[in-house]
Short mmCIF file of C-alpha atoms and ligand atoms in Angstrom, two decimals:
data_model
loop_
_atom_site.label_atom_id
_atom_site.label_comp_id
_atom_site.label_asym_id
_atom_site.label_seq_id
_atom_site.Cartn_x
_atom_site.Cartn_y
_atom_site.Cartn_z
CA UNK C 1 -3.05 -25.04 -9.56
CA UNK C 2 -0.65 -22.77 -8.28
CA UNK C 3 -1.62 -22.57 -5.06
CA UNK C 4 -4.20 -24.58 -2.31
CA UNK C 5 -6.33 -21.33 -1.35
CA UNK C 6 -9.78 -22.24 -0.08
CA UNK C 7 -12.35 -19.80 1.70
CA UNK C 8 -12.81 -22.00 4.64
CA UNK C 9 -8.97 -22.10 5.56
CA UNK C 10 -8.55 -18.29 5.06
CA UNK C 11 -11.21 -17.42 7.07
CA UNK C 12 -9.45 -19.88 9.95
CA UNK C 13 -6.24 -18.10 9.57
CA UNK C 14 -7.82 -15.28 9.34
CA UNK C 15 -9.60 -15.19 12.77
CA UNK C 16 -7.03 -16.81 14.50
CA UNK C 17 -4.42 -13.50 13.52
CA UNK C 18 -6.82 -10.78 13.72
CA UNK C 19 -5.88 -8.45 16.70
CA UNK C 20 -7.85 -5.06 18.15
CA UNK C 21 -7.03 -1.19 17.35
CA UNK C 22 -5.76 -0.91 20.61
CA UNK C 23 -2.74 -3.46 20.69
CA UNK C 24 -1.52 -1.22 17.73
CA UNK C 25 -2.15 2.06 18.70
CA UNK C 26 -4.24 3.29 21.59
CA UNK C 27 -5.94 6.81 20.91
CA UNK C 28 -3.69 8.34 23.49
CA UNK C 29 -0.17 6.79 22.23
CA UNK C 30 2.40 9.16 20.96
CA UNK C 31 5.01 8.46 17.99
CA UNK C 32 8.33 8.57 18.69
CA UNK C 33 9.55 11.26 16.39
CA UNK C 34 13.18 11.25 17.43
CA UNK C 35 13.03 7.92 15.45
CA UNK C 36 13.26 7.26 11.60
CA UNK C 37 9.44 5.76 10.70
CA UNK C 38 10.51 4.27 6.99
CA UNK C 39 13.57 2.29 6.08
CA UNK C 40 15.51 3.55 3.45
CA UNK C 41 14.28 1.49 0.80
CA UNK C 42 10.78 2.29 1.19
CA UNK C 43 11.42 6.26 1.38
CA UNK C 44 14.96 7.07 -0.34
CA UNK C 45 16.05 9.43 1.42
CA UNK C 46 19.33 8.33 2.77
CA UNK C 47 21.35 9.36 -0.60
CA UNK C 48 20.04 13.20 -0.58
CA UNK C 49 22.66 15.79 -0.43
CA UNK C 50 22.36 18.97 1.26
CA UNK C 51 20.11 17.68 3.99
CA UNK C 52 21.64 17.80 7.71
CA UNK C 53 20.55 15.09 9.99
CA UNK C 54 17.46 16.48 11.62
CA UNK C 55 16.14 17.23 8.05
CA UNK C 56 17.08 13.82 6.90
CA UNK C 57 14.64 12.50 9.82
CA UNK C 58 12.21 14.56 9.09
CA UNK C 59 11.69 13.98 5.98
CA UNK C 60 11.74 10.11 6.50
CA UNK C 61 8.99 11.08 8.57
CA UNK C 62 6.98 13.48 6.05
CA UNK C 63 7.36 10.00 3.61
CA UNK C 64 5.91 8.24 6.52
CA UNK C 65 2.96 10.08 6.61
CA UNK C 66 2.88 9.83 2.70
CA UNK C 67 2.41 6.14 3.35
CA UNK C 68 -0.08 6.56 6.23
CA UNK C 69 -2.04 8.27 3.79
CA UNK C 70 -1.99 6.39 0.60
CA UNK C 71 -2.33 3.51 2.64
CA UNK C 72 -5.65 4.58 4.01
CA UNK C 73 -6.91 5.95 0.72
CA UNK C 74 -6.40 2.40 -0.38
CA UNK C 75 -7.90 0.89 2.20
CA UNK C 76 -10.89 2.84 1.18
CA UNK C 77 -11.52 1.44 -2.26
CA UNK C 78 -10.65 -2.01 -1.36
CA UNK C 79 -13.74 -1.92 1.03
CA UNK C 80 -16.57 -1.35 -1.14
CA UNK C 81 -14.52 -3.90 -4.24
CA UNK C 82 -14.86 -6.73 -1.47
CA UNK C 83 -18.56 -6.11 -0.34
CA UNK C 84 -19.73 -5.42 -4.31
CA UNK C 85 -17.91 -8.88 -4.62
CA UNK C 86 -19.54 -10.72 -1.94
CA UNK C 87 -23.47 -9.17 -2.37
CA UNK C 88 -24.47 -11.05 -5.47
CA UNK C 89 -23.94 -14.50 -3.73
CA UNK C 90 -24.50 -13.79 0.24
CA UNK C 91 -26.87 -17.24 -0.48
CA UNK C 92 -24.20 -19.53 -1.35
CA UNK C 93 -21.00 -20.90 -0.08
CA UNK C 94 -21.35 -19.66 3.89
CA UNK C 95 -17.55 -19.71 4.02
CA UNK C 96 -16.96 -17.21 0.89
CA UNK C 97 -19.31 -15.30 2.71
CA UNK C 98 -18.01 -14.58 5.83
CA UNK C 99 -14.18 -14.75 4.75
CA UNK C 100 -15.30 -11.77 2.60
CA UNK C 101 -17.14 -10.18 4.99
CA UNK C 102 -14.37 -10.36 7.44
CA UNK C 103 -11.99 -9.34 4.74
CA UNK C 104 -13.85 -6.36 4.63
CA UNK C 105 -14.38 -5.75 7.88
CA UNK C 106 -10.39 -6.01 8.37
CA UNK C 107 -10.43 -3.35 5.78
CA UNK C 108 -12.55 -1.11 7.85
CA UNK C 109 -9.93 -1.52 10.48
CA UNK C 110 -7.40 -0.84 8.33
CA UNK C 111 -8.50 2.15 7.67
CA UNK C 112 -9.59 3.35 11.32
CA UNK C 113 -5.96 2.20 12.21
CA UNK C 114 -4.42 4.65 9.85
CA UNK C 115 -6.35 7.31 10.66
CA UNK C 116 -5.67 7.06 14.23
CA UNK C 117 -1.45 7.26 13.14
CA UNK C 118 -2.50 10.35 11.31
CA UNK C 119 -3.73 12.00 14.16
CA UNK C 120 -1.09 11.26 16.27
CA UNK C 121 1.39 12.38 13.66
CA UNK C 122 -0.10 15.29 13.35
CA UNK C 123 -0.30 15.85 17.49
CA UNK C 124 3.93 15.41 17.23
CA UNK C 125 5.06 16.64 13.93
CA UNK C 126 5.78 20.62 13.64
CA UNK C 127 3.52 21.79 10.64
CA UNK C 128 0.67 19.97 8.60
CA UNK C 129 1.61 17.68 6.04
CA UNK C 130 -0.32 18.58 2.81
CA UNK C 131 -1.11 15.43 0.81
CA UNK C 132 -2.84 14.46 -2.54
CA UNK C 133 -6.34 14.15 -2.55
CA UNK C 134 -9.17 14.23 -1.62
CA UNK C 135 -9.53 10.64 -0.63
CA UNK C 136 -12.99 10.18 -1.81
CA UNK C 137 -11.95 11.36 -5.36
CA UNK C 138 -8.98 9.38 -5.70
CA UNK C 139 -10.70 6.03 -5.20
CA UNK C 140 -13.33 6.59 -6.94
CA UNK C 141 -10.90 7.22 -10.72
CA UNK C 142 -9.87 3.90 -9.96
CA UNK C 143 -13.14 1.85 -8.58
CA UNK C 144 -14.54 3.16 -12.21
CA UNK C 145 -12.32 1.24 -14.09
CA UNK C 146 -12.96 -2.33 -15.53
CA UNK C 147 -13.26 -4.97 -12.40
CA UNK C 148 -10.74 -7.51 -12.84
CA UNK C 149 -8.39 -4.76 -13.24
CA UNK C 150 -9.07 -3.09 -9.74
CA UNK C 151 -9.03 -6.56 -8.29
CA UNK C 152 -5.36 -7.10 -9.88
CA UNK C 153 -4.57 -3.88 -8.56
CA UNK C 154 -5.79 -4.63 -4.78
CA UNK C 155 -3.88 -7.86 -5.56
CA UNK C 156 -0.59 -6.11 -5.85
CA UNK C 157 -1.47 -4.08 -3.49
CA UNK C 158 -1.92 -7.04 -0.66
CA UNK C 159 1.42 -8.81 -1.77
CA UNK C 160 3.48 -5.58 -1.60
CA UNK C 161 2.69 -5.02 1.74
CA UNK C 162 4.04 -8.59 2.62
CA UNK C 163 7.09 -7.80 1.02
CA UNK C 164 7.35 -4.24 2.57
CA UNK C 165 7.16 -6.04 5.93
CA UNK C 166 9.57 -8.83 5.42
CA UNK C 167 12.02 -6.97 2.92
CA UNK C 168 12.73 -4.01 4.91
CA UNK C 169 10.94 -3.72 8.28
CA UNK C 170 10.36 -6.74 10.31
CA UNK C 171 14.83 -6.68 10.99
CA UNK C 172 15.20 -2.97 10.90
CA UNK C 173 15.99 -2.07 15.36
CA UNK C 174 15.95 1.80 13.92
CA UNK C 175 12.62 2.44 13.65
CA UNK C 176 10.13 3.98 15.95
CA UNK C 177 8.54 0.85 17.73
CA UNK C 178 4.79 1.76 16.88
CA UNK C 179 5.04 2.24 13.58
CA UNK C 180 6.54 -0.98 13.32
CA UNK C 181 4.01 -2.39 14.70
CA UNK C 182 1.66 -1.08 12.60
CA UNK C 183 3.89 -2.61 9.61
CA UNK C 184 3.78 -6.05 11.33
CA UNK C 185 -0.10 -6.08 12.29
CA UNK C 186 -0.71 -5.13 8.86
CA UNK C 187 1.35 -7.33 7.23
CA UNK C 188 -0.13 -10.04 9.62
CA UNK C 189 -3.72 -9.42 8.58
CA UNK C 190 -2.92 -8.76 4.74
CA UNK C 191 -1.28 -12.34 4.19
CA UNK C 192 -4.73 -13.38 4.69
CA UNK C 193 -6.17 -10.74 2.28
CA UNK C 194 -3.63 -11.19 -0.34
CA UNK C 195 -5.35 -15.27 -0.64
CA UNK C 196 -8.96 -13.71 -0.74
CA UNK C 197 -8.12 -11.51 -3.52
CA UNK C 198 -6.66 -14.44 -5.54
CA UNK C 199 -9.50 -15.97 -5.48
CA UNK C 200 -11.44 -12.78 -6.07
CA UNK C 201 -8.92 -12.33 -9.26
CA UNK C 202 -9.58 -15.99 -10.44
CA UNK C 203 -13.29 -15.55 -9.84
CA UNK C 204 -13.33 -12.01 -12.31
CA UNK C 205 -10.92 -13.48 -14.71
CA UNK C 206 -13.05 -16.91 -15.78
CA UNK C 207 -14.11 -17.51 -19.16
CA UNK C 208 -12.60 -13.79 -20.70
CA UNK C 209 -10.84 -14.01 -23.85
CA UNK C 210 -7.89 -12.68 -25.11
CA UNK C 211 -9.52 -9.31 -26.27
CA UNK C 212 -11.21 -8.78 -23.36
CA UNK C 213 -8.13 -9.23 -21.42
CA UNK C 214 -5.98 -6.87 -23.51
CA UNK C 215 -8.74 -4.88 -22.23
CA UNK C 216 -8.19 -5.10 -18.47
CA UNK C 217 -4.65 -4.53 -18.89
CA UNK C 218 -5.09 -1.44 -20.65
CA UNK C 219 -7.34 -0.84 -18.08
CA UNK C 220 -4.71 -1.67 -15.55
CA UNK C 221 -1.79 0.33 -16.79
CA UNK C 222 -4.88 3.35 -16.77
CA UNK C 223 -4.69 2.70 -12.96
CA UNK C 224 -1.12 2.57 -12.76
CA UNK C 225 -0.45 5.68 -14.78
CA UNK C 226 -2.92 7.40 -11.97
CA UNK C 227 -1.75 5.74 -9.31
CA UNK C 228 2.14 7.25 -10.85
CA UNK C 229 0.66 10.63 -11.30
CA UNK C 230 -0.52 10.86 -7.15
CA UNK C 231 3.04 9.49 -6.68
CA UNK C 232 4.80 12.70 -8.75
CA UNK C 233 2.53 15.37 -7.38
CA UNK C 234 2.70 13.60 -3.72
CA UNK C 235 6.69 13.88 -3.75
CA UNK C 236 6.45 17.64 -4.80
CA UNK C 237 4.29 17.97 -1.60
CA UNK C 238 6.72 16.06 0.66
CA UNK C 239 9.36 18.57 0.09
CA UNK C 240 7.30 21.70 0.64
CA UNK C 241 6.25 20.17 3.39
CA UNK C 242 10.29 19.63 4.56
CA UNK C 243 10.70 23.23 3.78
CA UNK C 244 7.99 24.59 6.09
CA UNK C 245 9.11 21.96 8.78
CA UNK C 246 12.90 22.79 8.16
CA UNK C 247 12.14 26.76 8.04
CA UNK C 248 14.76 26.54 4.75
CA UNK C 249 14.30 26.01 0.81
CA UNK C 250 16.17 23.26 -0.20
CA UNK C 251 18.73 23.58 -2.82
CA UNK C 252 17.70 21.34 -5.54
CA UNK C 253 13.85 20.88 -5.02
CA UNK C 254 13.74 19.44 -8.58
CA UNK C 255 16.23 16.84 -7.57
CA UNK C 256 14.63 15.40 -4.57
CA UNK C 257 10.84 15.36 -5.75
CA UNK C 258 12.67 13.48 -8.59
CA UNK C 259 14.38 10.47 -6.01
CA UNK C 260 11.08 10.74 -3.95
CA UNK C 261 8.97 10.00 -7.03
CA UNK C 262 11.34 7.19 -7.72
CA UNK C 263 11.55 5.33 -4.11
CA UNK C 264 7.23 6.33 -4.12
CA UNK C 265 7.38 4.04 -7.46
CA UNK C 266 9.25 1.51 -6.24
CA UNK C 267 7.03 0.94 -3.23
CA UNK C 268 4.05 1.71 -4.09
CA UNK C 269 3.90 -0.17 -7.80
CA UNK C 270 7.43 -1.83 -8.21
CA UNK C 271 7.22 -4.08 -5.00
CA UNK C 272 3.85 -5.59 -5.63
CA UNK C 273 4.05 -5.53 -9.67
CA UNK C 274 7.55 -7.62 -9.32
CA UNK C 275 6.15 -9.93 -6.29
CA UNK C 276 6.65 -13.91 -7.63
CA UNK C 277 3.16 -14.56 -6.05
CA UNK C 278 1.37 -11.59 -7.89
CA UNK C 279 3.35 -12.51 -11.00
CA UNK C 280 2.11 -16.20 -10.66
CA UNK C 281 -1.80 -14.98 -10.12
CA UNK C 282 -1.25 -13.39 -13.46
CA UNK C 283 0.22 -16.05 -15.06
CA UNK C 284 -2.59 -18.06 -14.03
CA UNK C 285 -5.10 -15.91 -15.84
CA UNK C 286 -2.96 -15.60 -19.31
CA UNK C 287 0.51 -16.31 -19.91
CA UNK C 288 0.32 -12.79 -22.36
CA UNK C 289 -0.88 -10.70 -19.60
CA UNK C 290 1.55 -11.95 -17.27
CA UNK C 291 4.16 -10.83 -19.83
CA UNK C 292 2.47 -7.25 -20.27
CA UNK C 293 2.57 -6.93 -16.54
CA UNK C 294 6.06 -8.12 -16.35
CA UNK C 295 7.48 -5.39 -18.96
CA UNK C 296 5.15 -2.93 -17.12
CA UNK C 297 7.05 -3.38 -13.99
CA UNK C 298 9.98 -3.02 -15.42
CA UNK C 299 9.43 0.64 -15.85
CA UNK C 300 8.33 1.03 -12.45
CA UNK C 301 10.68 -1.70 -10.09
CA UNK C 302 13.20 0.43 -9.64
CA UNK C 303 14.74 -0.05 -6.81
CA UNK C 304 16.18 3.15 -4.36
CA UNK C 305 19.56 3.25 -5.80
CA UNK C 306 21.85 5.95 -3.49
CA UNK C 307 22.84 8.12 -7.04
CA UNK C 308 20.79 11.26 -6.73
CA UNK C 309 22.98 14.03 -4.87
CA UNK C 310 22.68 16.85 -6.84
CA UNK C 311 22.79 19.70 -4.67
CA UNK C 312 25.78 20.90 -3.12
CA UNK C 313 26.81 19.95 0.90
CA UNK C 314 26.04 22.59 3.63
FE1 FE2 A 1 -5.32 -3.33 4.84
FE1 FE2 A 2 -5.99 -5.85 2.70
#
């Protein structure tokens, strides 16, 4: 066994971390938008050309909003995988029960936590921030797809967000200091969810065979492609959005949805596809579909690489 996860110990770790709405964000708190919100390898957009300071912020700031967003659209389909995965045995094992329950009650607060940053985004930034969506729509294409391969996808999704935290934010002093905490809180409560949803994984994953599993991968690449497509058509948005916000057209629009898409990919599939304990819950399942995954994330873990500068200074 790979690792020592038990119900009863996640559910103690669990309690003992969880915090209230209000020590992250009160209703009435304003972000500091004289601050950068992302670091540069989560949004990429240090190595754009043509882009004076103030435009450079705000744009770190538009991809901020992008995560805010995605984030709580996530959040959203992760809640009702958790409570269809605890209702069939709420007469069993009283710790699996509550640690789920509280995982998805976490979840819940998740998503009331983002939604309160969107709102006071929108209080502070100059013009609306048009995103993918709807929401509702979104989560459902992927909740429709096979189970084991939403609950691998959740599974990246809780490991990314550890190394989002650790990798790029928790030494970063340039940031504005709320939405750092929201990175930290998160992270803090998601360590917790990332050991739930490897035993989820291991629960969905028992006793398939090989075809069936060539079956959830397929499946999970489906979800990947999607999630890729929201990426491509999310970065487009970002820099109309910049152009309203900056009162300007850009000079290479092409360009920069391009290195958006790219950094979007790298942080929103790269990160948690490439992450040795997400990688290891796969190799637990099947040695074949860890390698699948592993030449899937190749295509995606690219990391922000300061190369795109197309358009011309000034
Ligand atoms: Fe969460
Ligand atoms: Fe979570």
């Amino acid at each position: 066994m790979y690792h020592d996860f038990t119900y009863e110990a996640v559910l103690a770790s669990s309690l003992r971390a969880q915090w209230k709405l209000d020590d992250v964000l009160r209703a009435d708190q304003e972000l500091d938008f004289s601050r950068y919100m992302m670091p540069e390898s989560l949004s990429g957009t240090a190595a754009l050309a043509g882009l004076s300071e103030d435009e450079r912020r705000i744009l770190n700031q538009i991809v901020a909003y992008q995560y805010l967003h995605l984030f709580g659209m996530v959040e959203e389909f992760i809640l009702p995988f958790v409570l269809d995965h605890a209702r069939p045995m709420l007469n069993e094992d009283d710790f699996r029960v509550r640690a789920l329950l509280n995982f998805a009650s976490e979840e819940a607060k998740h998503i009331h936590l983002f939604k309160r940053f969107c709102e006071a985004f929108a209080r502070g930034f100059p013009v609306v921030c048009r995103v993918v969506g709807p929401r509702e729509t979104l989560s459902a294409v992927i909740l429709n797809r096979h189970p084991l391969a939403v609950g691998l996808i959740i599974l990246m999704i809780e490991w990314m967000t550890q190394e989002h935290y650790l990798g790029s934010i928790r030494d970063n002093q340039d940031l504005d200091p709320l939405f750092k905490s929201l990175m930290r809180n998160h992270w803090m409560e998601e360590a917790q969810h990332a050991k739930l949803d490897t035993l989820i994984v291991e629960a969905l994953a028992e006793g398939r065979s090989p075809k069936q599993l060539k079956h959830v991968f397929q499946e999970f690449v489906v979800i990947v492609s999607f999630i890729d497509k929201c990426l491509g058509a999310q970065a487009a948005l970002n820099v109309q959005t910049l152009q309203r916000a900056s009162g300007r057209r850009v000079d290479d629009a092409p360009g920069m949805i391009a290195q958006l898409h790219s950094a979007a990919r790298w942080t929103y599939l790269g990160s948690g596809m490439g992450h040795p304990r997400f990688k290891a819950a796969a190799e637990a399942i099947s040695p074949l579909l860890a390698t699948a995954i592993e030449k899937l994330s190749v295509q995606v873990a690219v990391p922000v690489v300061p190369q795109l500068a197309a358009a011309p200074a000034g």
